[in-house]
Tab-separated table of N, CA, C and O in Angstrom:
chain	number	residue	atom	x	y	z
A	19	UNK	N	-1.111	60.375	8.440
A	19	UNK	CA	-1.065	59.249	7.530
A	19	UNK	C	-2.420	58.528	7.688
A	19	UNK	O	-2.805	58.148	8.765
A	20	UNK	N	-2.951	58.240	6.558
A	20	UNK	CA	-4.214	57.423	6.563
A	20	UNK	C	-3.873	56.013	6.103
A	20	UNK	O	-3.234	55.859	5.153
A	21	UNK	N	-4.514	55.087	6.824
A	21	UNK	CA	-4.317	53.666	6.397
A	21	UNK	C	-5.385	53.324	5.307
A	21	UNK	O	-6.512	53.727	5.370
A	22	UNK	N	-4.874	52.571	4.370
A	22	UNK	CA	-5.797	52.118	3.356
A	22	UNK	C	-6.165	50.693	3.592
A	22	UNK	O	-5.282	49.808	3.785
A	23	UNK	N	-7.409	50.394	3.663
A	23	UNK	CA	-7.844	49.031	3.983
A	23	UNK	C	-7.982	48.306	2.580
A	23	UNK	O	-8.277	48.894	1.627
A	24	UNK	N	-7.939	47.026	2.645
A	24	UNK	CA	-8.092	46.252	1.488
A	24	UNK	C	-9.463	46.256	0.920
A	24	UNK	O	-9.666	46.134	-0.278
A	25	UNK	N	-10.459	46.572	1.765
A	25	UNK	CA	-11.879	46.727	1.325
A	25	UNK	C	-12.322	48.113	1.651
A	25	UNK	O	-12.723	48.402	2.726
A	26	UNK	N	-12.156	49.060	0.697
A	26	UNK	CA	-12.442	50.488	0.967
A	26	UNK	C	-13.939	50.787	1.390
A	26	UNK	O	-14.158	51.661	2.072
A	27	UNK	N	-14.857	49.916	0.951
A	27	UNK	CA	-16.239	50.126	1.265
A	27	UNK	C	-16.625	49.676	2.660
A	27	UNK	O	-17.728	49.968	3.128
A	28	UNK	N	-15.856	48.893	3.331
A	28	UNK	CA	-16.257	48.271	4.583
A	28	UNK	C	-15.472	49.029	5.717
A	28	UNK	O	-14.313	49.512	5.604
A	29	UNK	N	-16.089	49.154	6.800
A	29	UNK	CA	-15.437	49.717	7.971
A	29	UNK	C	-14.689	48.611	8.701
A	29	UNK	O	-14.962	47.426	8.489
A	30	UNK	N	-13.871	49.065	9.593
A	30	UNK	CA	-12.987	48.131	10.312
A	30	UNK	C	-13.762	47.124	11.133
A	30	UNK	O	-13.321	46.055	11.330
A	31	UNK	N	-14.866	47.528	11.644
A	31	UNK	CA	-15.594	46.699	12.657
A	31	UNK	C	-16.596	45.780	11.953
A	31	UNK	O	-17.212	45.002	12.623
A	32	UNK	N	-16.783	45.895	10.628
A	32	UNK	CA	-17.776	45.089	9.994
A	32	UNK	C	-17.348	43.580	10.099
A	32	UNK	O	-16.173	43.225	9.963
A	33	UNK	N	-18.405	42.794	10.158
A	33	UNK	CA	-18.070	41.293	10.205
A	33	UNK	C	-17.839	40.790	8.779
A	33	UNK	O	-18.270	41.355	7.731
A	34	UNK	N	-17.108	39.763	8.735
A	34	UNK	CA	-16.800	39.070	7.486
A	34	UNK	C	-18.095	38.450	6.944
A	34	UNK	O	-19.043	38.217	7.658
A	35	UNK	N	-18.054	38.116	5.674
A	35	UNK	CA	-19.182	37.426	5.008
A	35	UNK	C	-19.399	36.126	5.668
A	35	UNK	O	-18.396	35.404	5.973
A	36	UNK	N	-20.615	35.662	5.828
A	36	UNK	CA	-20.856	34.297	6.390
A	36	UNK	C	-20.272	33.205	5.550
A	36	UNK	O	-20.288	33.288	4.295
A	37	UNK	N	-19.753	32.183	6.151
A	37	UNK	CA	-19.151	31.122	5.483
A	37	UNK	C	-20.234	30.215	4.755
A	37	UNK	O	-21.308	30.077	5.376
A	38	UNK	N	-19.951	29.853	3.605
A	38	UNK	CA	-20.916	29.042	2.875
A	38	UNK	C	-20.651	27.631	3.241
A	38	UNK	O	-19.454	27.134	3.103
A	39	UNK	N	-21.597	26.780	3.648
A	39	UNK	CA	-21.332	25.388	3.960
A	39	UNK	C	-20.873	24.660	2.740
A	39	UNK	O	-21.448	24.717	1.696
A	40	UNK	N	-19.791	23.898	2.952
A	40	UNK	CA	-19.236	23.224	1.793
A	40	UNK	C	-19.801	21.753	1.888
A	40	UNK	O	-20.108	21.169	2.880
A	41	UNK	N	-19.898	21.173	0.656
A	41	UNK	CA	-20.403	19.839	0.528
A	41	UNK	C	-19.315	18.838	1.091
A	41	UNK	O	-18.164	19.029	0.790
A	42	UNK	N	-19.706	17.911	1.951
A	42	UNK	CA	-18.663	17.019	2.487
A	42	UNK	C	-18.003	16.170	1.316
A	42	UNK	O	-18.649	15.741	0.426
A	43	UNK	N	-16.715	16.033	1.497
A	43	UNK	CA	-15.985	15.299	0.500
A	43	UNK	C	-16.346	13.807	0.599
A	43	UNK	O	-16.609	13.314	1.624
A	44	UNK	N	-16.228	13.171	-0.521
A	44	UNK	CA	-16.493	11.696	-0.512
A	44	UNK	C	-15.238	10.918	0.007
A	44	UNK	O	-14.199	11.450	0.147
A	45	UNK	N	-15.509	9.581	0.189
A	45	UNK	CA	-14.434	8.758	0.644
A	45	UNK	C	-13.453	8.551	-0.478
A	45	UNK	O	-13.755	8.569	-1.633
A	46	UNK	N	-12.143	8.438	-0.076
A	46	UNK	CA	-11.107	8.068	-1.115
A	46	UNK	C	-11.485	6.717	-1.652
A	46	UNK	O	-12.039	5.880	-0.934
A	47	UNK	N	-11.151	6.495	-2.907
A	47	UNK	CA	-11.489	5.267	-3.539
A	47	UNK	C	-10.794	4.065	-2.879
A	47	UNK	O	-11.308	2.914	-2.909
A	48	UNK	N	-9.666	4.234	-2.274
A	48	UNK	CA	-8.888	3.154	-1.704
A	48	UNK	C	-9.302	2.698	-0.278
A	48	UNK	O	-9.018	1.719	0.197
A	49	UNK	N	-10.212	3.559	0.342
A	49	UNK	CA	-10.542	3.345	1.762
A	49	UNK	C	-11.241	2.031	2.037
A	49	UNK	O	-10.797	1.197	2.805
A	50	UNK	N	-12.342	1.773	1.371
A	50	UNK	CA	-13.197	0.680	1.634
A	50	UNK	C	-12.546	-0.692	1.267
A	50	UNK	O	-12.408	-1.595	2.047
A	51	UNK	N	-11.867	-0.744	0.105
A	51	UNK	CA	-11.136	-1.989	-0.215
A	51	UNK	C	-9.958	-2.320	0.692
A	51	UNK	O	-9.805	-3.411	1.074
A	52	UNK	N	-9.253	-1.271	1.126
A	52	UNK	CA	-8.123	-1.451	1.971
A	52	UNK	C	-8.650	-1.907	3.412
A	52	UNK	O	-8.080	-2.830	3.978
A	53	UNK	N	-9.741	-1.214	3.869
A	53	UNK	CA	-10.229	-1.467	5.143
A	53	UNK	C	-10.735	-3.021	5.206
A	53	UNK	O	-10.390	-3.782	6.067
A	54	UNK	N	-11.507	-3.409	4.189
A	54	UNK	CA	-12.025	-4.774	4.158
A	54	UNK	C	-10.839	-5.766	3.979
A	54	UNK	O	-10.930	-6.862	4.562
A	55	UNK	N	-9.961	-5.435	3.167
A	55	UNK	CA	-8.790	-6.394	2.931
A	55	UNK	C	-7.953	-6.584	4.210
A	55	UNK	O	-7.709	-7.689	4.516
A	56	UNK	N	-7.762	-5.621	5.020
A	56	UNK	CA	-6.991	-5.676	6.207
A	56	UNK	C	-7.835	-6.573	7.201
A	56	UNK	O	-7.198	-7.434	7.804
A	57	UNK	N	-9.076	-6.303	7.292
A	57	UNK	CA	-9.795	-7.105	8.251
A	57	UNK	C	-9.945	-8.618	7.825
A	57	UNK	O	-9.841	-9.454	8.691
A	58	UNK	N	-10.149	-8.855	6.519
A	58	UNK	CA	-10.247	-10.199	6.102
A	58	UNK	C	-8.950	-10.973	6.153
A	58	UNK	O	-8.863	-12.216	6.492
A	59	UNK	N	-7.815	-10.307	5.846
A	59	UNK	CA	-6.480	-10.886	5.899
A	59	UNK	C	-6.203	-11.196	7.326
A	59	UNK	O	-5.620	-12.321	7.635
A	60	UNK	N	-6.518	-10.338	8.249
A	60	UNK	CA	-6.264	-10.573	9.673
A	60	UNK	C	-7.086	-11.812	10.164
A	60	UNK	O	-6.550	-12.669	10.857
A	61	UNK	N	-8.331	-11.844	9.762
A	61	UNK	CA	-9.154	-12.959	10.147
A	61	UNK	C	-8.626	-14.303	9.551
A	61	UNK	O	-8.461	-15.315	10.207
A	62	UNK	N	-8.221	-14.255	8.310
A	62	UNK	CA	-7.650	-15.459	7.606
A	62	UNK	C	-6.404	-15.812	8.267
A	62	UNK	O	-6.152	-17.112	8.449
A	63	UNK	N	-5.534	-14.875	8.690
A	63	UNK	CA	-4.283	-15.196	9.386
A	63	UNK	C	-4.542	-16.022	10.636
A	63	UNK	O	-3.906	-16.998	10.915
A	64	UNK	N	-5.487	-15.525	11.433
A	64	UNK	CA	-5.801	-16.198	12.744
A	64	UNK	C	-6.437	-17.593	12.454
A	64	UNK	O	-6.011	-18.607	13.160
A	65	UNK	N	-7.322	-17.709	11.448
A	65	UNK	CA	-8.005	-18.889	11.244
A	65	UNK	C	-6.887	-20.005	10.745
A	65	UNK	O	-6.908	-21.173	11.124
A	66	UNK	N	-6.095	-19.586	9.753
A	66	UNK	CA	-5.078	-20.480	9.203
A	66	UNK	C	-4.102	-20.877	10.306
A	66	UNK	O	-3.698	-22.016	10.490
A	67	UNK	N	-3.763	-20.052	11.255
A	67	UNK	CA	-2.879	-20.310	12.424
A	67	UNK	C	-3.526	-21.380	13.233
A	67	UNK	O	-2.845	-22.392	13.620
A	68	UNK	N	-4.822	-21.232	13.597
A	68	UNK	CA	-5.492	-22.143	14.420
A	68	UNK	C	-5.632	-23.579	13.676
A	68	UNK	O	-5.516	-24.579	14.344
A	69	UNK	N	-5.931	-23.520	12.486
A	69	UNK	CA	-6.166	-24.856	11.683
A	69	UNK	C	-4.904	-25.610	11.450
A	69	UNK	O	-4.897	-26.856	11.412
A	70	UNK	N	-3.834	-24.890	11.310
A	70	UNK	CA	-2.529	-25.598	10.862
A	70	UNK	C	-1.481	-25.541	11.981
A	70	UNK	O	-0.384	-25.979	11.730
A	71	UNK	N	-1.738	-25.060	13.154
A	71	UNK	CA	-0.675	-24.883	14.183
A	71	UNK	C	-0.212	-26.287	14.711
A	71	UNK	O	0.914	-26.370	15.093
A	72	UNK	N	-1.047	-27.280	14.587
A	72	UNK	CA	-0.727	-28.583	15.033
A	72	UNK	C	0.315	-29.308	14.163
A	72	UNK	O	1.260	-29.927	14.552
A	73	UNK	N	0.047	-29.244	12.861
A	73	UNK	CA	0.813	-30.021	11.856
A	73	UNK	C	1.823	-29.160	11.014
A	73	UNK	O	2.998	-29.408	10.961
A	74	UNK	N	1.296	-28.227	10.337
A	74	UNK	CA	2.050	-27.493	9.311
A	74	UNK	C	2.805	-26.329	9.901
A	74	UNK	O	3.828	-25.879	9.292
A	75	UNK	N	2.256	-25.712	10.883
A	75	UNK	CA	2.987	-24.522	11.506
A	75	UNK	C	2.840	-23.253	10.618
A	75	UNK	O	3.655	-22.451	10.587
A	76	UNK	N	1.701	-23.186	9.906
A	76	UNK	CA	1.484	-21.943	9.107
A	76	UNK	C	0.851	-20.963	9.994
A	76	UNK	O	0.265	-21.260	11.043
A	77	UNK	N	0.767	-19.696	9.669
A	77	UNK	CA	1.404	-18.977	8.503
A	77	UNK	C	2.926	-18.729	8.657
A	77	UNK	O	3.697	-18.913	7.717
A	78	UNK	N	3.360	-18.429	9.915
A	78	UNK	CA	4.786	-18.217	10.121
A	78	UNK	C	5.169	-19.065	11.303
A	78	UNK	O	4.913	-18.648	12.459
A	79	UNK	N	5.802	-20.217	11.126
A	79	UNK	CA	6.076	-21.090	12.298
A	79	UNK	C	6.994	-20.480	13.305
A	79	UNK	O	6.809	-20.780	14.462
A	80	UNK	N	7.890	-19.608	12.942
A	80	UNK	CA	8.820	-19.087	13.963
A	80	UNK	C	8.105	-18.091	14.893
A	80	UNK	O	8.597	-17.890	16.029
A	81	UNK	N	6.969	-17.589	14.547
A	81	UNK	CA	6.228	-16.574	15.431
A	81	UNK	C	5.426	-17.346	16.493
A	81	UNK	O	5.067	-16.669	17.499
A	82	UNK	N	5.128	-18.582	16.421
A	82	UNK	CA	4.338	-19.352	17.267
A	82	UNK	C	3.055	-18.631	17.603
A	82	UNK	O	2.268	-18.253	16.715
A	83	UNK	N	2.828	-18.386	18.898
A	83	UNK	CA	1.533	-17.689	19.312
A	83	UNK	C	1.543	-16.191	18.979
A	83	UNK	O	0.535	-15.555	18.989
A	84	UNK	N	2.590	-15.669	18.498
A	84	UNK	CA	2.632	-14.273	18.124
A	84	UNK	C	1.876	-14.100	16.818
A	84	UNK	O	1.589	-12.932	16.426
A	85	UNK	N	1.611	-15.240	16.098
A	85	UNK	CA	0.714	-15.147	14.889
A	85	UNK	C	-0.594	-14.525	15.265
A	85	UNK	O	-1.193	-13.851	14.435
A	86	UNK	N	-1.098	-14.755	16.465
A	86	UNK	CA	-2.352	-14.187	16.875
A	86	UNK	C	-2.293	-12.631	16.889
A	86	UNK	O	-3.199	-11.955	16.465
A	87	UNK	N	-1.153	-12.171	17.426
A	87	UNK	CA	-0.914	-10.686	17.494
A	87	UNK	C	-0.948	-10.109	16.066
A	87	UNK	O	-1.544	-9.071	15.846
A	88	UNK	N	-0.295	-10.733	15.172
A	88	UNK	CA	-0.233	-10.322	13.845
A	88	UNK	C	-1.661	-10.166	13.192
A	88	UNK	O	-1.982	-9.165	12.661
A	89	UNK	N	-2.442	-11.245	13.421
A	89	UNK	CA	-3.807	-11.182	12.930
A	89	UNK	C	-4.648	-10.161	13.534
A	89	UNK	O	-5.353	-9.480	12.832
A	90	UNK	N	-4.466	-9.958	14.844
A	90	UNK	CA	-5.282	-8.910	15.517
A	90	UNK	C	-4.846	-7.559	15.141
A	90	UNK	O	-5.668	-6.578	14.976
A	91	UNK	N	-3.519	-7.292	14.895
A	91	UNK	CA	-3.061	-6.031	14.427
A	91	UNK	C	-3.628	-5.641	13.123
A	91	UNK	O	-4.026	-4.551	12.780
A	92	UNK	N	-3.739	-6.653	12.222
A	92	UNK	CA	-4.269	-6.407	10.900
A	92	UNK	C	-5.766	-6.080	11.010
A	92	UNK	O	-6.248	-5.157	10.322
A	93	UNK	N	-6.527	-6.803	11.885
A	93	UNK	CA	-7.897	-6.454	12.061
A	93	UNK	C	-8.092	-5.110	12.613
A	93	UNK	O	-8.999	-4.261	12.216
A	94	UNK	N	-7.271	-4.783	13.648
A	94	UNK	CA	-7.434	-3.426	14.279
A	94	UNK	C	-7.122	-2.312	13.262
A	94	UNK	O	-7.714	-1.277	13.320
A	95	UNK	N	-6.072	-2.563	12.453
A	95	UNK	CA	-5.800	-1.536	11.412
A	95	UNK	C	-6.919	-1.371	10.479
A	95	UNK	O	-7.263	-0.230	10.122
A	96	UNK	N	-7.656	-2.456	10.141
A	96	UNK	CA	-8.805	-2.280	9.295
A	96	UNK	C	-9.939	-1.537	10.015
A	96	UNK	O	-10.591	-0.665	9.460
A	97	UNK	N	-10.136	-1.838	11.249
A	97	UNK	CA	-11.165	-1.132	11.997
A	97	UNK	C	-10.862	0.398	12.246
A	97	UNK	O	-11.675	1.216	12.283
A	98	UNK	N	-9.532	0.612	12.354
A	98	UNK	CA	-9.141	2.037	12.467
A	98	UNK	C	-9.447	2.860	11.255
A	98	UNK	O	-9.643	4.015	11.304
A	99	UNK	N	-9.421	2.230	10.090
A	99	UNK	CA	-9.742	2.943	8.856
A	99	UNK	C	-11.221	3.252	8.770
A	99	UNK	O	-11.587	4.150	8.037
A	100	UNK	N	-12.071	2.549	9.591
A	100	UNK	CA	-13.502	2.841	9.514
A	100	UNK	C	-13.779	4.251	10.175
A	100	UNK	O	-14.877	4.842	9.854
A	101	UNK	N	-12.826	4.811	10.835
A	101	UNK	CA	-13.100	6.084	11.511
A	101	UNK	C	-12.966	7.130	10.372
A	101	UNK	O	-13.475	8.309	10.614
A	102	UNK	N	-12.384	6.858	9.224
A	102	UNK	CA	-12.251	7.833	8.105
A	102	UNK	C	-13.446	7.754	7.153
A	102	UNK	O	-13.521	8.522	6.243
A	103	UNK	N	-14.277	6.759	7.385
A	103	UNK	CA	-15.406	6.559	6.471
A	103	UNK	C	-16.500	7.503	6.695
A	103	UNK	O	-16.920	7.838	7.837
A	104	UNK	N	-16.939	8.177	5.607
A	104	UNK	CA	-17.962	9.278	5.764
A	104	UNK	C	-19.210	8.846	5.219
A	104	UNK	O	-19.362	8.068	4.297
């Protein structure tokens, strides 16, 4: 029995055709606005907490000092999106 190869003109040991370099894909449209929004909202959260923690108790009074964590998490999420930026 003889095996039929999918490429009858090529021998079994021949190398495949060289890969053609592909053009790098562009950034998704949502990436930069989302990244900047997360970083700015996190910064605003922390600033509002510091400015109003004495009197008004904003942004979320029940969180007390955990408001700082919320702000930093938002900022870190924004910075983590920068790793996807091409």
